[in-house]
mmCIF file of C-alpha atoms in Angstrom:
data_model
loop_
_atom_site.group_PDB
_atom_site.id
_atom_site.type_symbol
_atom_site.label_atom_id
_atom_site.label_comp_id
_atom_site.label_asym_id
_atom_site.label_seq_id
_atom_site.Cartn_x
_atom_site.Cartn_y
_atom_site.Cartn_z
ATOM 1 C CA MET A 5 -0.604 11.234 -13.698
ATOM 2 C CA THR A 6 -2.080 7.383 -13.842
ATOM 3 C CA THR A 7 -3.772 5.500 -16.674
ATOM 4 C CA GLY A 8 -5.862 2.932 -14.428
ATOM 5 C CA THR A 9 -4.097 -0.092 -15.953
ATOM 6 C CA PRO A 10 -2.663 -1.972 -12.785
ATOM 7 C CA PRO A 11 1.045 -2.017 -12.456
ATOM 8 C CA PRO A 12 2.600 -5.293 -14.437
ATOM 9 C CA ASN A 13 3.598 -8.400 -12.226
ATOM 10 C CA ARG A 14 7.237 -9.465 -11.921
ATOM 11 C CA PRO A 15 7.292 -12.789 -12.488
ATOM 12 C CA ARG A 16 8.579 -14.866 -9.319
ATOM 13 C CA ARG A 17 12.484 -15.857 -9.593
ATOM 14 C CA SER A 18 12.824 -19.690 -10.044
ATOM 15 C CA ARG A 19 14.452 -21.480 -6.691
ATOM 16 C CA ALA A 20 17.336 -22.166 -8.974
ATOM 17 C CA ARG A 21 18.432 -18.297 -10.043
ATOM 18 C CA THR A 22 17.890 -17.844 -6.247
ATOM 19 C CA LEU A 23 19.959 -20.554 -4.983
ATOM 20 C CA LEU A 24 22.972 -20.728 -7.940
ATOM 21 C CA PRO A 25 24.771 -17.592 -6.792
ATOM 22 C CA LEU A 26 24.883 -18.292 -2.968
ATOM 23 C CA GLY A 27 26.146 -22.069 -4.071
ATOM 24 C CA ILE A 28 28.642 -20.824 -6.683
ATOM 25 C CA ALA A 29 30.176 -18.291 -3.432
ATOM 26 C CA ALA A 30 29.547 -21.131 -1.050
ATOM 27 C CA TRP A 31 31.948 -23.340 -3.366
ATOM 28 C CA LEU A 32 34.457 -20.040 -3.745
ATOM 29 C CA VAL A 33 35.081 -20.010 -0.250
ATOM 30 C CA LEU A 34 34.960 -23.621 -0.061
ATOM 31 C CA GLU A 35 37.798 -23.847 -2.838
ATOM 32 C CA ILE A 36 39.989 -21.230 -1.210
ATOM 33 C CA TRP A 37 39.815 -22.351 2.587
ATOM 34 C CA LEU A 38 41.062 -25.991 1.075
ATOM 35 C CA LEU A 39 43.746 -24.538 -0.545
ATOM 36 C CA THR A 40 44.976 -22.293 1.713
ATOM 37 C CA VAL A 41 44.835 -25.705 4.316
ATOM 38 C CA VAL A 42 46.827 -27.838 1.721
ATOM 39 C CA ALA A 43 49.340 -24.688 1.439
ATOM 40 C CA GLY A 44 49.796 -24.874 5.264
ATOM 41 C CA ALA A 45 50.223 -29.226 5.551
ATOM 42 C CA ALA A 46 52.878 -28.797 2.685
ATOM 43 C CA ASN A 47 54.072 -25.223 1.458
ATOM 44 C CA GLY A 48 53.001 -22.726 -1.291
ATOM 45 C CA PHE A 49 55.160 -24.255 -3.891
ATOM 46 C CA THR A 50 53.032 -27.795 -3.664
ATOM 47 C CA VAL A 51 50.097 -25.920 -4.328
ATOM 48 C CA LEU A 52 51.586 -24.497 -7.365
ATOM 49 C CA LEU A 53 52.329 -27.551 -8.358
ATOM 50 C CA ILE A 54 48.727 -28.962 -8.022
ATOM 51 C CA LEU A 55 47.129 -26.073 -9.819
ATOM 52 C CA VAL A 56 49.779 -26.330 -12.687
ATOM 53 C CA ALA A 57 49.377 -30.015 -12.893
ATOM 54 C CA GLY A 58 45.403 -29.714 -13.050
ATOM 55 C CA ILE A 59 45.678 -27.052 -15.874
ATOM 56 C CA VAL A 60 48.150 -29.214 -18.016
ATOM 57 C CA LEU A 61 46.145 -32.513 -17.167
ATOM 58 C CA GLY A 62 42.450 -30.723 -18.202
ATOM 59 C CA ALA A 63 44.185 -29.095 -21.151
ATOM 60 C CA ALA A 64 45.014 -32.725 -22.227
ATOM 61 C CA VAL A 65 41.963 -34.212 -21.806
ATOM 62 C CA ILE A 66 39.674 -31.855 -23.622
ATOM 63 C CA LYS A 67 42.072 -31.767 -26.958
ATOM 64 C CA ARG A 68 42.012 -35.969 -26.592
ATOM 65 C CA ALA A 69 38.088 -35.561 -26.233
ATOM 66 C CA GLY A 70 37.861 -33.040 -28.819
ATOM 67 C CA ARG A 71 39.902 -35.147 -31.287
ATOM 68 C CA ARG A 72 37.614 -38.218 -30.506
ATOM 69 C CA ALA A 73 34.484 -36.103 -31.104
ATOM 70 C CA PHE A 74 35.905 -34.831 -34.334
ATOM 71 C CA ARG A 75 37.163 -38.271 -35.322
ATOM 72 C CA ASN A 76 33.523 -39.356 -34.695
ATOM 73 C CA LEU A 77 31.786 -36.900 -36.724
ATOM 74 C CA THR A 78 33.722 -37.321 -39.662
ATOM 75 C CA GLU A 79 33.000 -41.131 -39.634
ATOM 76 C CA THR A 80 29.410 -40.513 -39.142
ATOM 77 C CA LEU A 81 29.480 -38.056 -42.007
ATOM 78 C CA GLN A 82 31.337 -40.346 -44.362
ATOM 79 C CA GLN A 83 29.001 -43.265 -43.638
ATOM 80 C CA MET A 84 25.426 -41.073 -44.268
ATOM 81 C CA PRO A 85 23.077 -42.634 -46.467
ATOM 82 C CA GLY A 86 23.704 -41.149 -50.283
ATOM 83 C CA ARG A 87 27.223 -41.060 -50.259
ATOM 84 C CA PRO A 88 29.211 -43.359 -52.497
ATOM 85 C CA GLY A 89 30.165 -46.670 -50.499
ATOM 86 C CA ALA A 90 27.721 -45.719 -47.721
ATOM 87 C CA PRO A 91 25.771 -48.360 -46.113
ATOM 88 C CA ALA A 92 21.849 -47.769 -46.930
ATOM 89 C CA THR A 93 20.771 -47.716 -43.202
ATOM 90 C CA PRO A 94 21.739 -44.753 -41.184
ATOM 91 C CA PRO A 95 24.343 -45.505 -38.853
ATOM 92 C CA ALA A 96 23.994 -46.169 -34.997
ATOM 93 C CA ALA A 97 25.836 -43.874 -32.847
ATOM 94 C CA PRO A 98 29.292 -45.279 -31.930
ATOM 95 C CA SER A 99 29.824 -45.746 -28.492
ATOM 96 C CA ALA A 100 33.486 -44.524 -28.528
ATOM 97 C CA GLY A 101 31.416 -41.434 -29.218
ATOM 98 C CA LYS A 102 29.277 -41.128 -25.947
ATOM 99 C CA GLY A 103 30.521 -39.589 -22.709
ATOM 100 C CA ASN A 104 32.618 -36.978 -24.602
ATOM 101 C CA GLY A 105 30.952 -33.974 -23.406
ATOM 102 C CA PHE A 106 31.750 -35.642 -19.665
ATOM 103 C CA LEU A 107 35.235 -36.057 -20.758
ATOM 104 C CA MET A 108 35.488 -32.468 -21.763
ATOM 105 C CA LEU A 109 33.744 -31.420 -18.431
ATOM 106 C CA GLY A 110 36.247 -33.044 -16.648
ATOM 107 C CA GLY A 111 38.690 -31.686 -18.535
ATOM 108 C CA LEU A 112 37.070 -27.891 -17.852
ATOM 109 C CA LEU A 113 37.149 -28.967 -13.988
ATOM 110 C CA LEU A 114 40.643 -29.931 -13.895
ATOM 111 C CA MET A 115 41.735 -26.608 -15.307
ATOM 112 C CA ILE A 116 39.431 -24.414 -12.966
ATOM 113 C CA PRO A 117 42.063 -24.016 -9.806
ATOM 114 C CA GLY A 118 40.857 -25.802 -6.932
ATOM 115 C CA VAL A 119 40.476 -29.201 -5.171
ATOM 116 C CA ILE A 120 36.996 -29.678 -5.197
ATOM 117 C CA SER A 121 36.944 -28.979 -9.239
ATOM 118 C CA ASP A 122 39.905 -31.147 -9.382
ATOM 119 C CA ALA A 123 38.674 -33.859 -7.503
ATOM 120 C CA ALA A 124 35.216 -33.634 -9.350
ATOM 121 C CA GLY A 125 37.034 -33.512 -12.434
ATOM 122 C CA LEU A 126 39.381 -36.532 -11.810
ATOM 123 C CA LEU A 127 35.884 -38.398 -11.215
ATOM 124 C CA LEU A 128 34.528 -37.699 -14.343
ATOM 125 C CA LEU A 129 37.878 -39.527 -16.174
ATOM 126 C CA LEU A 130 36.560 -42.625 -15.052
ATOM 127 C CA PRO A 131 34.717 -44.194 -17.428
ATOM 128 C CA PRO A 132 32.045 -45.826 -15.173
ATOM 129 C CA VAL A 133 31.120 -42.448 -13.778
ATOM 130 C CA ARG A 134 30.565 -40.875 -17.424
ATOM 131 C CA SER A 135 28.311 -43.630 -18.423
ATOM 132 C CA VAL A 136 26.137 -43.835 -15.162
ATOM 133 C CA LEU A 137 25.885 -39.879 -15.636
ATOM 134 C CA ALA A 138 25.326 -40.365 -19.443
ATOM 135 C CA ARG A 139 22.199 -42.528 -18.736
ATOM 136 C CA TYR A 140 21.057 -40.632 -16.198
ATOM 137 C CA THR A 141 21.051 -37.417 -18.481
ATOM 138 C CA GLU A 142 20.009 -39.127 -21.353
ATOM 139 C CA ARG A 143 16.949 -40.409 -19.118
ATOM 140 C CA SER A 144 16.085 -37.429 -17.571
ATOM 141 C CA LEU A 145 16.092 -35.429 -21.093
ATOM 142 C CA GLU A 146 13.698 -38.168 -22.439
ATOM 143 C CA ARG A 147 11.246 -37.429 -19.091
ATOM 144 C CA ARG A 148 11.332 -33.817 -20.225
ATOM 145 C CA MET A 149 10.794 -33.785 -23.493
ATOM 146 C CA ARG A 150 7.930 -36.111 -23.027
ATOM 147 C CA ALA A 151 6.522 -33.937 -20.323
ATOM 148 C CA ALA A 152 6.784 -31.072 -22.224
ATOM 149 C CA ALA A 153 3.877 -28.844 -22.902
ATOM 150 C CA PRO A 154 2.534 -27.813 -26.189
ATOM 151 C CA GLY A 155 3.226 -24.207 -26.558
ATOM 152 C CA GLY A 156 6.497 -24.472 -24.637
ATOM 153 C CA PHE A 157 9.934 -23.376 -25.107
ATOM 154 C CA SER A 158 10.547 -25.340 -28.671
ATOM 155 C CA ASP A 159 7.285 -24.188 -30.076
ATOM 156 C CA ALA A 160 8.420 -20.600 -29.671
ATOM 157 C CA PHE A 161 11.314 -21.374 -31.690
ATOM 158 C CA GLN A 162 9.276 -23.205 -34.305
ATOM 159 C CA GLN A 163 6.853 -20.105 -34.858
ATOM 160 C CA ALA A 164 9.606 -17.846 -34.991
ATOM 161 C CA ARG A 165 11.296 -19.609 -37.413
ATOM 162 C CA ILE A 166 7.905 -19.728 -39.623
ATOM 163 C CA HIS A 167 6.729 -16.372 -38.769
ATOM 164 C CA ARG A 168 9.998 -14.338 -39.759
ATOM 165 C CA PRO A 169 8.927 -10.680 -39.741
ATOM 166 C CA ASP A 170 11.444 -9.528 -42.870
ATOM 167 C CA GLY A 171 8.761 -9.425 -45.460
ATOM 168 C CA LYS A 172 10.656 -11.920 -47.771
ATOM 169 C CA VAL A 173 8.369 -13.257 -50.447
ATOM 170 C CA VAL A 174 8.700 -16.386 -52.496
ATOM 171 C CA GLN A 175 7.279 -16.080 -55.634
ATOM 172 C CA GLY A 176 6.189 -19.371 -56.459
ATOM 173 C CA GLU A 177 2.846 -20.841 -58.695
ATOM 174 C CA VAL A 178 -0.190 -22.911 -56.934
ATOM 175 C CA ILE A 179 -0.789 -26.260 -58.515
ATOM 176 C CA ARG A 180 -4.136 -27.938 -57.477
ATOM 177 C CA GLU A 181 -4.050 -31.588 -56.855
ATOM 178 C CA ASP A 182 -6.906 -32.060 -59.402
ATOM 179 C CA GLY A 183 -5.441 -30.550 -62.294
ATOM 180 C CA THR A 184 -7.840 -27.942 -62.773
ATOM 181 C CA PRO A 185 -5.974 -24.362 -63.123
ATOM 182 C CA GLY A 186 -6.514 -21.506 -60.350
ATOM 183 C CA ARG A 187 -8.499 -18.101 -61.124
ATOM 184 C CA PRO A 188 -6.362 -15.993 -63.516
ATOM 185 C CA ARG A 189 -4.891 -13.128 -62.276
ATOM 186 C CA PRO A 190 -5.173 -9.719 -64.223
ATOM 187 C CA ASP A 191 -1.406 -9.366 -64.090
ATOM 188 C CA ASP A 192 -0.083 -12.758 -64.995
ATOM 189 C CA GLY A 193 0.685 -11.779 -68.966
ATOM 190 C CA GLU A 194 2.866 -8.807 -67.313
ATOM 191 C CA ASP A 195 6.583 -9.061 -66.907
ATOM 192 C CA ARG A 196 7.070 -8.498 -63.109
ATOM 193 C CA PRO A 197 10.964 -6.936 -61.919
ATOM 194 C CA PRO A 198 12.372 -9.163 -59.504
ATOM 195 C CA LEU A 199 11.649 -8.871 -55.918
ATOM 196 C CA ILE A 200 15.107 -8.906 -54.851
ATOM 197 C CA PRO A 201 17.185 -6.364 -56.786
#
């Protein structure tokens, strides 16, 4: 039985969603091939040492970056206005805290087995590379935020936060700015039970 409504149109897959699985598959094949080339040039024990060294170095980098990020967060929270001994103006973002995300990404890439990921992780350990990537990412995000149209993804979250379907009601009283009382309600004198038991 047909209802007369046309079938729903499927949204087109974006190019990134189409090419990302192919890129990951090509990267994995290339990593395996390079590991076999290194094993053929040296031996299997050398490859094992490279993989273990990458895991240990990556874990150390992630641990160090995490500690530094936690220390920066603690210092920032202690310097927030309103706390005793805090400056009157909010503190600027510490320059030492910038690039922690890229440092953690570098550690993660070192922990992933492979020669290409290790090379990319080692590049991210260099401060000039991290600062260039941080500036590029910051500019790109600012450009996208300015170009975001109203009714976009962020507005959907804002509307979902405001119009929650859970039916919660907050008791309150309307006070007009001109000082005139509002219209009396017939049940104002009665004691009402609480909304939430």
